[in-house]
Coordinates of C-alpha atoms and ligand atoms in Angstrom, one line a residue:
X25 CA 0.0 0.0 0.0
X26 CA 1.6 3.6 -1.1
X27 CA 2.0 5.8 1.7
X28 CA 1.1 9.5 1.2
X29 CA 1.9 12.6 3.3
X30 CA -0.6 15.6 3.8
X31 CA 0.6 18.6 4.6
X32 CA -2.0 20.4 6.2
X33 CA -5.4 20.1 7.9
X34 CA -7.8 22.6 6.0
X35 CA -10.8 21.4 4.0
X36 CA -8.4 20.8 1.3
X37 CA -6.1 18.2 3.3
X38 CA -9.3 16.7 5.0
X39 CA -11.1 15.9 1.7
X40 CA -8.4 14.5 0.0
X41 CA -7.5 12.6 2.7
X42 CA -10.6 11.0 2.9
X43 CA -10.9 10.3 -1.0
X44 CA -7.2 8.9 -0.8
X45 CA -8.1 6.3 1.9
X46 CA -11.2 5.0 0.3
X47 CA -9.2 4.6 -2.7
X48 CA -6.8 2.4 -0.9
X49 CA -3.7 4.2 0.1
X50 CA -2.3 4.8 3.7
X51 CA -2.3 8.4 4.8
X52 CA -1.1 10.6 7.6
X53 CA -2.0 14.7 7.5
X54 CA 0.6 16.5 9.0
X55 CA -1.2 19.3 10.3
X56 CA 0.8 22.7 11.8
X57 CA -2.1 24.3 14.1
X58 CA -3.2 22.2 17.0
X59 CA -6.9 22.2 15.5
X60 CA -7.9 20.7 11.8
X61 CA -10.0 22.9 9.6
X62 CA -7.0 25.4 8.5
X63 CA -9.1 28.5 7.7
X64 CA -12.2 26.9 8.7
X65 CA -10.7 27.0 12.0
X66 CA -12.6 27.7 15.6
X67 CA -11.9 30.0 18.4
X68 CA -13.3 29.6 21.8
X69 CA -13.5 31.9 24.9
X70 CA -16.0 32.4 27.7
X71 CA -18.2 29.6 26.0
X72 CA -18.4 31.8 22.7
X73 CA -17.4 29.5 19.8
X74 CA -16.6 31.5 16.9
X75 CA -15.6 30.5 13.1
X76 CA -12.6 32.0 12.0
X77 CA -13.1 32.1 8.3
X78 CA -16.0 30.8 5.9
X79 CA -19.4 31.2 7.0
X80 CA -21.5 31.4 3.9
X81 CA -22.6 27.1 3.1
X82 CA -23.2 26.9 -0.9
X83 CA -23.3 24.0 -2.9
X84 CA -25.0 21.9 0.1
X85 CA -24.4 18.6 -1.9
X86 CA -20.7 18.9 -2.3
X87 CA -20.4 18.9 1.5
X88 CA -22.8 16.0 1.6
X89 CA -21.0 13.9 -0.9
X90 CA -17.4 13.5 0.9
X91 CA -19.5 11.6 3.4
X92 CA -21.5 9.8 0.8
X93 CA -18.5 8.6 -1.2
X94 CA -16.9 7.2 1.6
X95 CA -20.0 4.9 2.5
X96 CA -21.7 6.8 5.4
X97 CA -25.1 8.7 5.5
X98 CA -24.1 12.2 5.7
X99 CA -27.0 13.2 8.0
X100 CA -25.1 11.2 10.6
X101 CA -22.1 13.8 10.8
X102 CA -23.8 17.0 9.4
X103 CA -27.2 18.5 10.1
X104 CA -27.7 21.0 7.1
X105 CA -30.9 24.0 6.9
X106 CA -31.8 26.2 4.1
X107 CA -31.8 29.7 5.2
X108 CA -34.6 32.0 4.1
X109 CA -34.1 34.6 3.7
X110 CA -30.3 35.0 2.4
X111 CA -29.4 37.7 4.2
X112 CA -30.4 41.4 4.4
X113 CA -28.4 44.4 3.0
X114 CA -28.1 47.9 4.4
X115 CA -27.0 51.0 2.4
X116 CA -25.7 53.9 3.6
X117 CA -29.1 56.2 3.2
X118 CA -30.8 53.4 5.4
X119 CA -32.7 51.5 3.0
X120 CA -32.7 47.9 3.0
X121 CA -33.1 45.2 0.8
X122 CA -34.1 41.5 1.6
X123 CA -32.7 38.7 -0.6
X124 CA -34.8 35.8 -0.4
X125 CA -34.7 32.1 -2.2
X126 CA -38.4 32.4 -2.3
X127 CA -39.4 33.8 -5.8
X128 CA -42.4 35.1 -4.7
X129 CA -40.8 37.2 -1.9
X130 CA -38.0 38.0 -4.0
X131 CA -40.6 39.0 -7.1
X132 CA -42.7 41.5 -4.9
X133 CA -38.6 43.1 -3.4
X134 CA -37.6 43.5 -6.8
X135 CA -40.9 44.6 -8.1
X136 CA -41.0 47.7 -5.7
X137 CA -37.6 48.9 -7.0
X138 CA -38.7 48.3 -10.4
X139 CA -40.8 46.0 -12.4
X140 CA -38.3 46.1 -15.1
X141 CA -35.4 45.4 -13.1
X142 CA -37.5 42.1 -11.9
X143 CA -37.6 41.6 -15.4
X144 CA -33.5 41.8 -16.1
X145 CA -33.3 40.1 -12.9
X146 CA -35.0 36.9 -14.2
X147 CA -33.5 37.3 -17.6
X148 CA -29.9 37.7 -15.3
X149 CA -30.3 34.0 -13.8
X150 CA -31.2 32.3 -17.0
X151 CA -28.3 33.7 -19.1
X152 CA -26.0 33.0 -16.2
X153 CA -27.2 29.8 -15.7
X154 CA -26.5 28.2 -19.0
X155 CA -22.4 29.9 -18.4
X156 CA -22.7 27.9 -15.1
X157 CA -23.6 24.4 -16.9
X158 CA -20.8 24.8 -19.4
X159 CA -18.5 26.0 -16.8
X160 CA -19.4 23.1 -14.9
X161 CA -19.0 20.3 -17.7
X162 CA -16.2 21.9 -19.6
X163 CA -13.7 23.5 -17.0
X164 CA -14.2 23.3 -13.3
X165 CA -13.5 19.4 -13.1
X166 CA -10.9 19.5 -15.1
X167 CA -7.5 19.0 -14.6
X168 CA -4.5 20.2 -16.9
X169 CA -1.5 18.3 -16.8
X170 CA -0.7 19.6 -20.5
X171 CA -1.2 22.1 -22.3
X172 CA -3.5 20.3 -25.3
X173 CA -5.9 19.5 -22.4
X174 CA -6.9 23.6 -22.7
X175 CA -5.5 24.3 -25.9
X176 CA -8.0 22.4 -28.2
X177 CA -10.8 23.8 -30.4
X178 CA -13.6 22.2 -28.1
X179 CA -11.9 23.6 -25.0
X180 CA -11.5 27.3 -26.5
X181 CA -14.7 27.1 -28.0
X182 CA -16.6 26.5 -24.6
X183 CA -14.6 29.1 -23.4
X184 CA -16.1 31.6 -25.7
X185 CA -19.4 30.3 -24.8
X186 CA -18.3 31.1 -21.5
X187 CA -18.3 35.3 -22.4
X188 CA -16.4 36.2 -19.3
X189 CA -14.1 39.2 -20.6
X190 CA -16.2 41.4 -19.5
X191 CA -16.4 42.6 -15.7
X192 CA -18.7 40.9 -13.3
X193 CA -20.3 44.3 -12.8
X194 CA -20.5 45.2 -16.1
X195 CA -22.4 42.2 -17.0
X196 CA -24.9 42.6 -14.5
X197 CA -25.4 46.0 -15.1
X198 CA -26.6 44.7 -19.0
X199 CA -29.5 43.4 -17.0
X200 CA -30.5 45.8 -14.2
X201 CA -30.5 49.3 -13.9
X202 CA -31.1 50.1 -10.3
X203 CA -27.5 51.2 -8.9
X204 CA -27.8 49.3 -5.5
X205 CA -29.7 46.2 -7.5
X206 CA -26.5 45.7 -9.3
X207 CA -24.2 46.0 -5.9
X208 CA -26.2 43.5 -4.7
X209 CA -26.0 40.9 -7.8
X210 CA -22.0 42.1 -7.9
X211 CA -20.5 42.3 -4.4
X212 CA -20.2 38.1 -4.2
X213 CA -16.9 38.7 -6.1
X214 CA -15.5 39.6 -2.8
X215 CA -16.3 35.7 -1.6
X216 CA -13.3 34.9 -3.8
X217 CA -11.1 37.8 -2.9
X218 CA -11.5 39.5 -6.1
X219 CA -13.2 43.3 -7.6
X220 CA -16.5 43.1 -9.4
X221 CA -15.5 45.8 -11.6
X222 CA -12.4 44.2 -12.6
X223 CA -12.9 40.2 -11.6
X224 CA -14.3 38.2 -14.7
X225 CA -18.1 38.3 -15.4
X226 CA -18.4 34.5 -15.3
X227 CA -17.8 35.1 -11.6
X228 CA -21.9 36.5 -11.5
X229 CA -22.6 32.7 -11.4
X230 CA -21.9 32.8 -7.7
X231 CA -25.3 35.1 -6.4
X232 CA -27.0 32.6 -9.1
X233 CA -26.1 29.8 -7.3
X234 CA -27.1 31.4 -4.0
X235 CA -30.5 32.0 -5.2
X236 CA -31.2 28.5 -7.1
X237 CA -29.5 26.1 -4.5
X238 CA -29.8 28.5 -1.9
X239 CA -27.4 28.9 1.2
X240 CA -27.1 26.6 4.1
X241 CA -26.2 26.6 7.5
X242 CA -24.4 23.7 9.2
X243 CA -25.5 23.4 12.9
X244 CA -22.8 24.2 15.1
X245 CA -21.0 26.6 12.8
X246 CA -18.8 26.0 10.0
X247 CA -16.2 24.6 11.8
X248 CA -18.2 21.8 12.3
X249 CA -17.9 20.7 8.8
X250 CA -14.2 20.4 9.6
X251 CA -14.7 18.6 12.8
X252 CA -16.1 15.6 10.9
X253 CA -14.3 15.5 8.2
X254 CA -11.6 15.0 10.9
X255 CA -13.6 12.5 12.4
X256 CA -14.9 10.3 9.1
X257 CA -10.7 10.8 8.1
X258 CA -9.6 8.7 12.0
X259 CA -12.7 6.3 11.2
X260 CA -11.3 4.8 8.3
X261 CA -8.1 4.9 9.3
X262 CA -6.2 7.9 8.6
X263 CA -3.4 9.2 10.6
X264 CA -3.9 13.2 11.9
X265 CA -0.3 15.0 13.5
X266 CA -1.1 18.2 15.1
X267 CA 1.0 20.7 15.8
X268 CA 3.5 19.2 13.0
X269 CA 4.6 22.1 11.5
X270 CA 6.4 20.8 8.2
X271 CA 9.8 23.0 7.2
X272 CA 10.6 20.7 4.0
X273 CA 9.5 18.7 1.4
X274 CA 12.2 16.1 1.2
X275 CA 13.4 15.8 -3.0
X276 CA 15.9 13.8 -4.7
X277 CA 16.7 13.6 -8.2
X278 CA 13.1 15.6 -9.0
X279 CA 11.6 13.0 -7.1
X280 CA 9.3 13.9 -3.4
X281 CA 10.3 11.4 -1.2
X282 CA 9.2 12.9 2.6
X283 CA 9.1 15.7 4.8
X284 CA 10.8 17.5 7.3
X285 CA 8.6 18.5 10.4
X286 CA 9.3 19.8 13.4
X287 CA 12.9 18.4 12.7
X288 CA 12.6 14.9 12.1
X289 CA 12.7 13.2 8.7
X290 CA 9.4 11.1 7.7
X291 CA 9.2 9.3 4.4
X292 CA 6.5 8.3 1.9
X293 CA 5.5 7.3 -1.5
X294 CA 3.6 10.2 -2.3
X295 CA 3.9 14.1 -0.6
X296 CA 0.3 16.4 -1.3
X297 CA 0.4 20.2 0.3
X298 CA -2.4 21.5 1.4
X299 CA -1.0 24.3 2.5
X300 CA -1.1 27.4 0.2
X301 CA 0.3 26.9 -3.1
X302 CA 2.3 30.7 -2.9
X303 CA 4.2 29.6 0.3
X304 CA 4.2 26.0 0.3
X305 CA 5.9 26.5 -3.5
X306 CA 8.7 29.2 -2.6
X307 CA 9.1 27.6 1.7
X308 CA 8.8 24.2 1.5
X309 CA 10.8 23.3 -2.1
X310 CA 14.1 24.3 -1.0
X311 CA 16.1 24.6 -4.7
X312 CA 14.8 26.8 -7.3
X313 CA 15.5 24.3 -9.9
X314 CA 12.3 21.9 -8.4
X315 CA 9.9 25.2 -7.9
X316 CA 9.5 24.8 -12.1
X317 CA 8.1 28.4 -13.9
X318 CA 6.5 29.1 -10.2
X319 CA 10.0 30.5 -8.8
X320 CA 10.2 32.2 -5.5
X321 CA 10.4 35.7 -8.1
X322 CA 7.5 35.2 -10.0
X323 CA 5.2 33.9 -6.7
X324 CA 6.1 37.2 -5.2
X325 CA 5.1 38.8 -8.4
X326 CA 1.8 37.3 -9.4
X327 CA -1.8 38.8 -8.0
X328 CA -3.2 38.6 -5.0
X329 CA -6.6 38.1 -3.4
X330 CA -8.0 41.0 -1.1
X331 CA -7.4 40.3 2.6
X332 CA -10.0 40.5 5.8
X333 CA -10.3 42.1 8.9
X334 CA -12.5 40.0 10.9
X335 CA -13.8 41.4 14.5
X336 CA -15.7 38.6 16.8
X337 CA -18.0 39.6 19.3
X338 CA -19.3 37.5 21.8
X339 CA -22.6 39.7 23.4
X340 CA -24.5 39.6 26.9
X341 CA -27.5 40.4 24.4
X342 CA -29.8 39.0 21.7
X343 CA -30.1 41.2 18.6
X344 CA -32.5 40.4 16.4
X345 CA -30.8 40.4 13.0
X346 CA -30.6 37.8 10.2
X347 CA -27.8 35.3 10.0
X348 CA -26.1 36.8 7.1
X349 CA -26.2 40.7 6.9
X350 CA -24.5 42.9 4.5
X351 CA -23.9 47.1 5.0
X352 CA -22.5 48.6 1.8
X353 CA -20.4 51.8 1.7
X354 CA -21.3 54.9 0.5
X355 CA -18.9 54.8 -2.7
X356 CA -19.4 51.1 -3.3
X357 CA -16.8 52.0 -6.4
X358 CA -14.0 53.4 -4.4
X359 CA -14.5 51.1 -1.4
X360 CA -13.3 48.5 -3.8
X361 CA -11.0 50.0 -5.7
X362 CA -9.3 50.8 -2.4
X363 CA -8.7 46.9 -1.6
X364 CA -6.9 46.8 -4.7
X365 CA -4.9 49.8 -4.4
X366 CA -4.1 48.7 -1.6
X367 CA -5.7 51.3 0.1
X368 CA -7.5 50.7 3.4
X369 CA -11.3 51.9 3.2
X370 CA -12.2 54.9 5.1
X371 CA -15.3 54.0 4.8
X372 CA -15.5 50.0 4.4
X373 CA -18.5 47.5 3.0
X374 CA -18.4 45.1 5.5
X375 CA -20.3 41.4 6.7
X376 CA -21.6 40.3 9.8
X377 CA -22.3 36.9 10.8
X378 CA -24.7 35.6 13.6
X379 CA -24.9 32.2 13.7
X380 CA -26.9 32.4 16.9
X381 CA -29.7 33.7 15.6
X382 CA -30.2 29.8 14.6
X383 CA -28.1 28.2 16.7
X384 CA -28.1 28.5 20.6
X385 CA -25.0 25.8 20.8
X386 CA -22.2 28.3 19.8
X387 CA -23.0 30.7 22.9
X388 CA -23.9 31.1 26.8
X389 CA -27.7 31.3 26.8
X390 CA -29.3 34.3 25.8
X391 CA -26.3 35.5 24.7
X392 CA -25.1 36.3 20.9
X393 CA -21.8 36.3 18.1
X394 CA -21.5 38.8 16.0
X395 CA -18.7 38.3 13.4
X396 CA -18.0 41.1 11.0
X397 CA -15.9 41.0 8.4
X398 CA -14.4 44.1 6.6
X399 CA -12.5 43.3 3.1
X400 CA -8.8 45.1 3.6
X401 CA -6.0 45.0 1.4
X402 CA -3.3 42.1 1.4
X403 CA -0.3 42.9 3.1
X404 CA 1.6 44.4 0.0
X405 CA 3.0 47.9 -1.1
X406 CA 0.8 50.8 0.9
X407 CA 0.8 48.4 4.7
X408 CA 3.0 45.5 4.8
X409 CA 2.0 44.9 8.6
X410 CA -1.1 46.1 10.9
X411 CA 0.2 48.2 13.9
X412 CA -1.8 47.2 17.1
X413 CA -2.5 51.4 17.4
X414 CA -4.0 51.1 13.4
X415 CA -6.0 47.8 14.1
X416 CA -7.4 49.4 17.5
X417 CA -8.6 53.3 16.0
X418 CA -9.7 51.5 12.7
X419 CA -12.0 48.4 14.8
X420 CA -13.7 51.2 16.5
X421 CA -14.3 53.1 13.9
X422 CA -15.9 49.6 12.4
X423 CA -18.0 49.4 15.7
X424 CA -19.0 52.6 15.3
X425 CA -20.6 52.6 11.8
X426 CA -22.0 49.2 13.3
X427 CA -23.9 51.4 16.0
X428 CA -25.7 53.5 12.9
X429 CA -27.4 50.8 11.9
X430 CA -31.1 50.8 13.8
X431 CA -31.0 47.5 15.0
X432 CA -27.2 47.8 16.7
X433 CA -27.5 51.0 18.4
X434 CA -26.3 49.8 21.8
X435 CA -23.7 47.5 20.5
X436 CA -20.5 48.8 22.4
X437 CA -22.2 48.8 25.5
X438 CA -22.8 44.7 25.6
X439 CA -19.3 43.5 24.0
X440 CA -18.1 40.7 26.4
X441 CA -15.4 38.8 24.5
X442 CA -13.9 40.9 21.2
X443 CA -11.3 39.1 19.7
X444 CA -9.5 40.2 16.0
X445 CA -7.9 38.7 13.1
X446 CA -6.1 40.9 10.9
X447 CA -4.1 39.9 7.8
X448 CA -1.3 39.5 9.8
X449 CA -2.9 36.7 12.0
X450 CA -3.9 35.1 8.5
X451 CA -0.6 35.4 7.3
X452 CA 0.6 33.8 10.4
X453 CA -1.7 31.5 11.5
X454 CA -2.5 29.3 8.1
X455 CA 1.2 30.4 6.2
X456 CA -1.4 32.6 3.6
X457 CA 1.5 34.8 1.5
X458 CA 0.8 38.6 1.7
X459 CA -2.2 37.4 4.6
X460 CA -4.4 37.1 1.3
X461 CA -7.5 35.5 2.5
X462 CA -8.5 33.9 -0.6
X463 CA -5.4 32.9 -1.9
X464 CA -4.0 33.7 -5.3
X465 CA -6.8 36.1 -7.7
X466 CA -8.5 34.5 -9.9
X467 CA -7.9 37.2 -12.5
X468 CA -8.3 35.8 -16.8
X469 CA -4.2 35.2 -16.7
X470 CA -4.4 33.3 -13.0
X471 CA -7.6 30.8 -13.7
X472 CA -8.0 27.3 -15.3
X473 CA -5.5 26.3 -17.3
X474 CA -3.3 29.6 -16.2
X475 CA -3.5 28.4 -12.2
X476 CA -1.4 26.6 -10.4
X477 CA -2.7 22.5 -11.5
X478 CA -2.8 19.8 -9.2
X479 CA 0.4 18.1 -10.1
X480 CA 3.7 19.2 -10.0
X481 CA 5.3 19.5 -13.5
X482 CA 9.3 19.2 -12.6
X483 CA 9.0 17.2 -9.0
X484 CA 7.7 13.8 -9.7
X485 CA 5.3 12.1 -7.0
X486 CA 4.5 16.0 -5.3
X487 CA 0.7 17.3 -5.9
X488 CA -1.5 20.0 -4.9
X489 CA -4.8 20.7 -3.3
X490 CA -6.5 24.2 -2.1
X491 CA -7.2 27.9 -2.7
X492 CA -4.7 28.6 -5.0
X493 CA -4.8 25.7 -7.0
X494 CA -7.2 25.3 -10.0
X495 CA -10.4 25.5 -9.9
X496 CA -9.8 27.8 -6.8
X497 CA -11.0 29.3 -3.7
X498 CA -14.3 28.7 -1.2
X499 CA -15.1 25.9 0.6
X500 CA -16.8 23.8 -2.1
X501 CA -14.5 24.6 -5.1
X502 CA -11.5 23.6 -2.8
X503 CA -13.4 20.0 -2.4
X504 CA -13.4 19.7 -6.1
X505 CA -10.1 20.3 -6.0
X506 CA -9.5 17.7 -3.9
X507 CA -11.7 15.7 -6.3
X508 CA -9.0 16.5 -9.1
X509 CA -5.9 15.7 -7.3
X510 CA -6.8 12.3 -5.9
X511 CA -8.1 11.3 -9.3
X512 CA -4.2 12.5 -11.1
X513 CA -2.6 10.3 -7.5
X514 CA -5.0 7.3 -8.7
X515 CA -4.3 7.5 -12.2
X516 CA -0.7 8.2 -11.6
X517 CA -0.2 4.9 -9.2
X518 CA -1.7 2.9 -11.2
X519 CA 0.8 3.6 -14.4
Ligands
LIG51 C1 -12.3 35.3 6.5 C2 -12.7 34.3 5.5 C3 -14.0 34.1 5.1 C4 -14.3 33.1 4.2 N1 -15.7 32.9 3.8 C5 -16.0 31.9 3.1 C6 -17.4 31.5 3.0 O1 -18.2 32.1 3.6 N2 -17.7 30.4 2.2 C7 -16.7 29.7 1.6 O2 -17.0 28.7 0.9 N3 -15.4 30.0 1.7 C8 -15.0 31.1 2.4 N4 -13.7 31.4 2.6 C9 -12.7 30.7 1.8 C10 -12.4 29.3 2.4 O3 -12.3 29.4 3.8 C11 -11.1 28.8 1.8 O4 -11.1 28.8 0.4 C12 -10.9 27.3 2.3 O5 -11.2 27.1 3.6 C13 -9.4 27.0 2.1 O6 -9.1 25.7 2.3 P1 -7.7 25.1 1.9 O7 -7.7 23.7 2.3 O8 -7.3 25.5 0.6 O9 -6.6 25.9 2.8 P2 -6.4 26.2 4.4 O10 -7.7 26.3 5.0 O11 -5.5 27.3 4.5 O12 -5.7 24.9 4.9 C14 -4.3 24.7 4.7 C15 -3.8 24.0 6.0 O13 -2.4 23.8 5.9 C16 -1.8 24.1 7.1 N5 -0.4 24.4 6.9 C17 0.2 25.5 6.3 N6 1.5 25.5 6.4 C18 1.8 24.3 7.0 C19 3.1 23.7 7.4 N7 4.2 24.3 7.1 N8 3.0 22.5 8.1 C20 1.9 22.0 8.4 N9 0.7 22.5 8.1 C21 0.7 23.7 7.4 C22 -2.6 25.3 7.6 O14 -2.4 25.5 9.0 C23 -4.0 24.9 7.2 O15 -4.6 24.1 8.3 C24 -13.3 32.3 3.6 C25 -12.0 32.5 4.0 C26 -11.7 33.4 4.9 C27 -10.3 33.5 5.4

């Protein structure tokens, strides 16, 4: 049986290990933080439990099938609910706007703002629709090993099907008129780490796919996704190292053999990294000449995904909010542009989170989380490292543009636990170069065949799995790229 070594707990790691042990091989995750789950990580304190990173559950059946494939009834390890509605947005002048699954209470929303824009609204979700099924069957599954698998007249001809030159925003703006309509239908860009008004318009799929297959909550917080992956990965037999922090992957003669961790030598068949392409590629591969065209130059060179502030708030006070809650800045424009001038917003679109509006296991009782999270720049050019000073004046300011919004007014005055992750903490805590929260941007010149691919082209026996690897970043689309790299270790054995 071939041994393989993980590096790294996060979803990526998790899924792949479970794929890779159902497919027959003997696996240990080496994993560097002394929890699993990598950005789908949990903090505790005073009996708040907060989740760290993702909190937005898409693509419910993705989740469901790691447990599936592996022979277990996922309702046995997950217990998954639609949420209706979505989540609510708030604009600066006060007006809100509800998003709902349910046509009928989306129809009447829309209808108010404009009948038309109900109209381009519909007309939005059938166009992008038929991009989503042909991105689906043509490129997201896909792996490429060489450069005929993209560069074929089928594969360039789906790709013009695809029309996604133009900006996300752009595109929707073709459909609706309504200036906060098409924030609303554009801002998802940001789940990814990338502009609406620059990011490609094939991105607009992602508010489609929250409206058909709606959004999901997983009871006991994301985190819990992670928690039993973990624990589906032990039951069949899978080795889990914690606090293994991994220095080296161990090559000879182009060939992985092992890693270093924590000093000792350990050996295997096969090496995978889950840990982000950018640093695991110019850290862990010691000599240049293995690192192949991704050189310690050009990963400091290529483009970067916007980075998060994220402020978690454990309350001696219910609010009565929806679980997912959006507040949009002024100059929704120059907000973003700012993240990629690296920039940070005076005046910030931000997130909040509260899972215990649905949940009353992640808190003391009758008490409440509120995570918010503000998109910042990564750490490059204008701020290469948050000052405690900065992150102090700008999380108040935060709070206090919080405290505008009707339903928050008191907020300050019932904060019992606040703790903060800047992109310094994500730089440090899950190895993310420049803190970038999402990884490497998914810009034209940075996607499909142009990302980093699953196997390594000069180091035989090394792969890759996660964020910055094709197809990309988010919970789900990590999964299916642990779908494509266990398929390439399969095929690859069995030569
Ligand atoms: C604030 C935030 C909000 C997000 N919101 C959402 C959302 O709502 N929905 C969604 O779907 N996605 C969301 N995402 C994106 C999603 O979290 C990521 O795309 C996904 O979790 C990344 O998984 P991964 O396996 O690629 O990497 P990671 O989670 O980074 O896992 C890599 C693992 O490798 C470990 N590692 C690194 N270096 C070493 C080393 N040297 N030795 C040993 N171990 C090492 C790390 O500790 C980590 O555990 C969000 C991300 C963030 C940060």
């Amino acid at each position: 049986m071939k041994k393989i070594i993980i590096i790294g707990a996060g979803v990526g790691g998790l899924a792949s290990g479970i794929r890779l042990l159902k497919m027959g091989f003997d696996v240990e995750i080496f994993e560097k933080n002394e929890k699993v789950g990598g950005r789908m990580y949990q903090i505790e304190e005073k009996g708040f439990k907060f989740d760290v990173g993702p909190t937005i559950v898409m693509m419910p059946e993705i989740y469901n099938e790691i447990f599936e494939l592996s022979g277990v009834d996922p309702k046995d390890y997950i217990d998954m609910s639609l949420l209706s509605p979505m989540y609510d947005i708030h604009f600066k002048d006060q007006t809100k706007l509800r998003i709902s699954t349910d046509l009928t209470q989306l129809v009447s929303q829309l209808e108010k703002i404009d009948p038309k824009d109900a109209q381009g609204y519909l007309a939005y979700l059938s166009d992008v629709y038929k991009r989503f099924l042909i991105a689906k069957e043509h490129f997201l599954m896909k792996s490429y090993s060489k450069p005929i698998q993209f560069y074929n007249p089928k594969s360039l001809y789906h790709l013009l099907r695809l029309r996604t030159l133009n900006s996300a925003y752009d595109s929707i703006s073709s459909f609706v008129k309504d200036e906060k309509l098409r924030q609303a239908l554009s801002f998802q860009t940001l789940y990814i780490g990338v502009s609406p008004f620059t990011g490609p318009s094939i991105y607009t799929i992602i508010p489609m796919i929250e409206l058909l297959y709606g959004v999901w909550y997983i009871k006991g917080g994301m985190y819990e996704m992670a928690n039993q992956m973990k624990r589906r990965f032990l039951e069949m037999g899978g080795k889990l190292r914690l606090n293994e922090n991994v220095s080296e992957i161990l090559i000879k003669d182009r060939l992985a053999y092992g890693v270093v961790s924590n000093e000792e030598h350990h050996h295997s068949d096969i090496v995978l990294t889950n840990a982000d392409f950018p640093y695991a590629n110019s850290e862990l591969i010691k000599n240049e000449k293995d690192k192949g065209k991704y050189t310690t130059k050009k990963i400091h060179k290529m483009s970067y995904s916007a980075s998060s502030l994220v402020i978690y708030l454990g309350l001696d006070k219910k609010y009565k909010t929806n679980v997912h809650t959006l507040r949009f800045a002024k100059d929704f424009k120059k907000n973003i542009n700012d993240l990629f001038e690296f920039n940070v917003p005076e005046d910030p679109s931000f997130y909040m989170y509260s899972p215990t509006q649905v949940d009353e296991t992640l808190s003391p009782k009758g008490k409440e989380i509120i995570y918010v999270l503000v998109p910042v720049p990564s750490l490059h050019k204008g701020m290469t490292s948050w000052s405690e000073a900065f992150q102090k004046q700008y999380v108040n300011e935060v709070l206090d543009m919080i405290s505008q919004i009707d339903e928050f007014n008191d907020i300050k005055d019932h904060i019992e636990v606040m703790r903060v992750f800047t992109p310094d903490d994500f730089k440090k805590q899950f190895n993310l170069q420049f803190g970038a929260t999402f990884g490497l941007r998914p810009v034209v010149t940075q996607s499909l065949y142009f990302r980093p691919q699953a196997r390594s082209k000069t180091v035989k026996n090394l792969y890759f799995v996660g964020s910055s690897n094709h197809p990309g970043a988010g919970v789900p689309i990590v999964m299916l790229s642990a779908d494509i790299v266990t398929r390439e270790i399969k095929k690859d054995s069995e030569k």
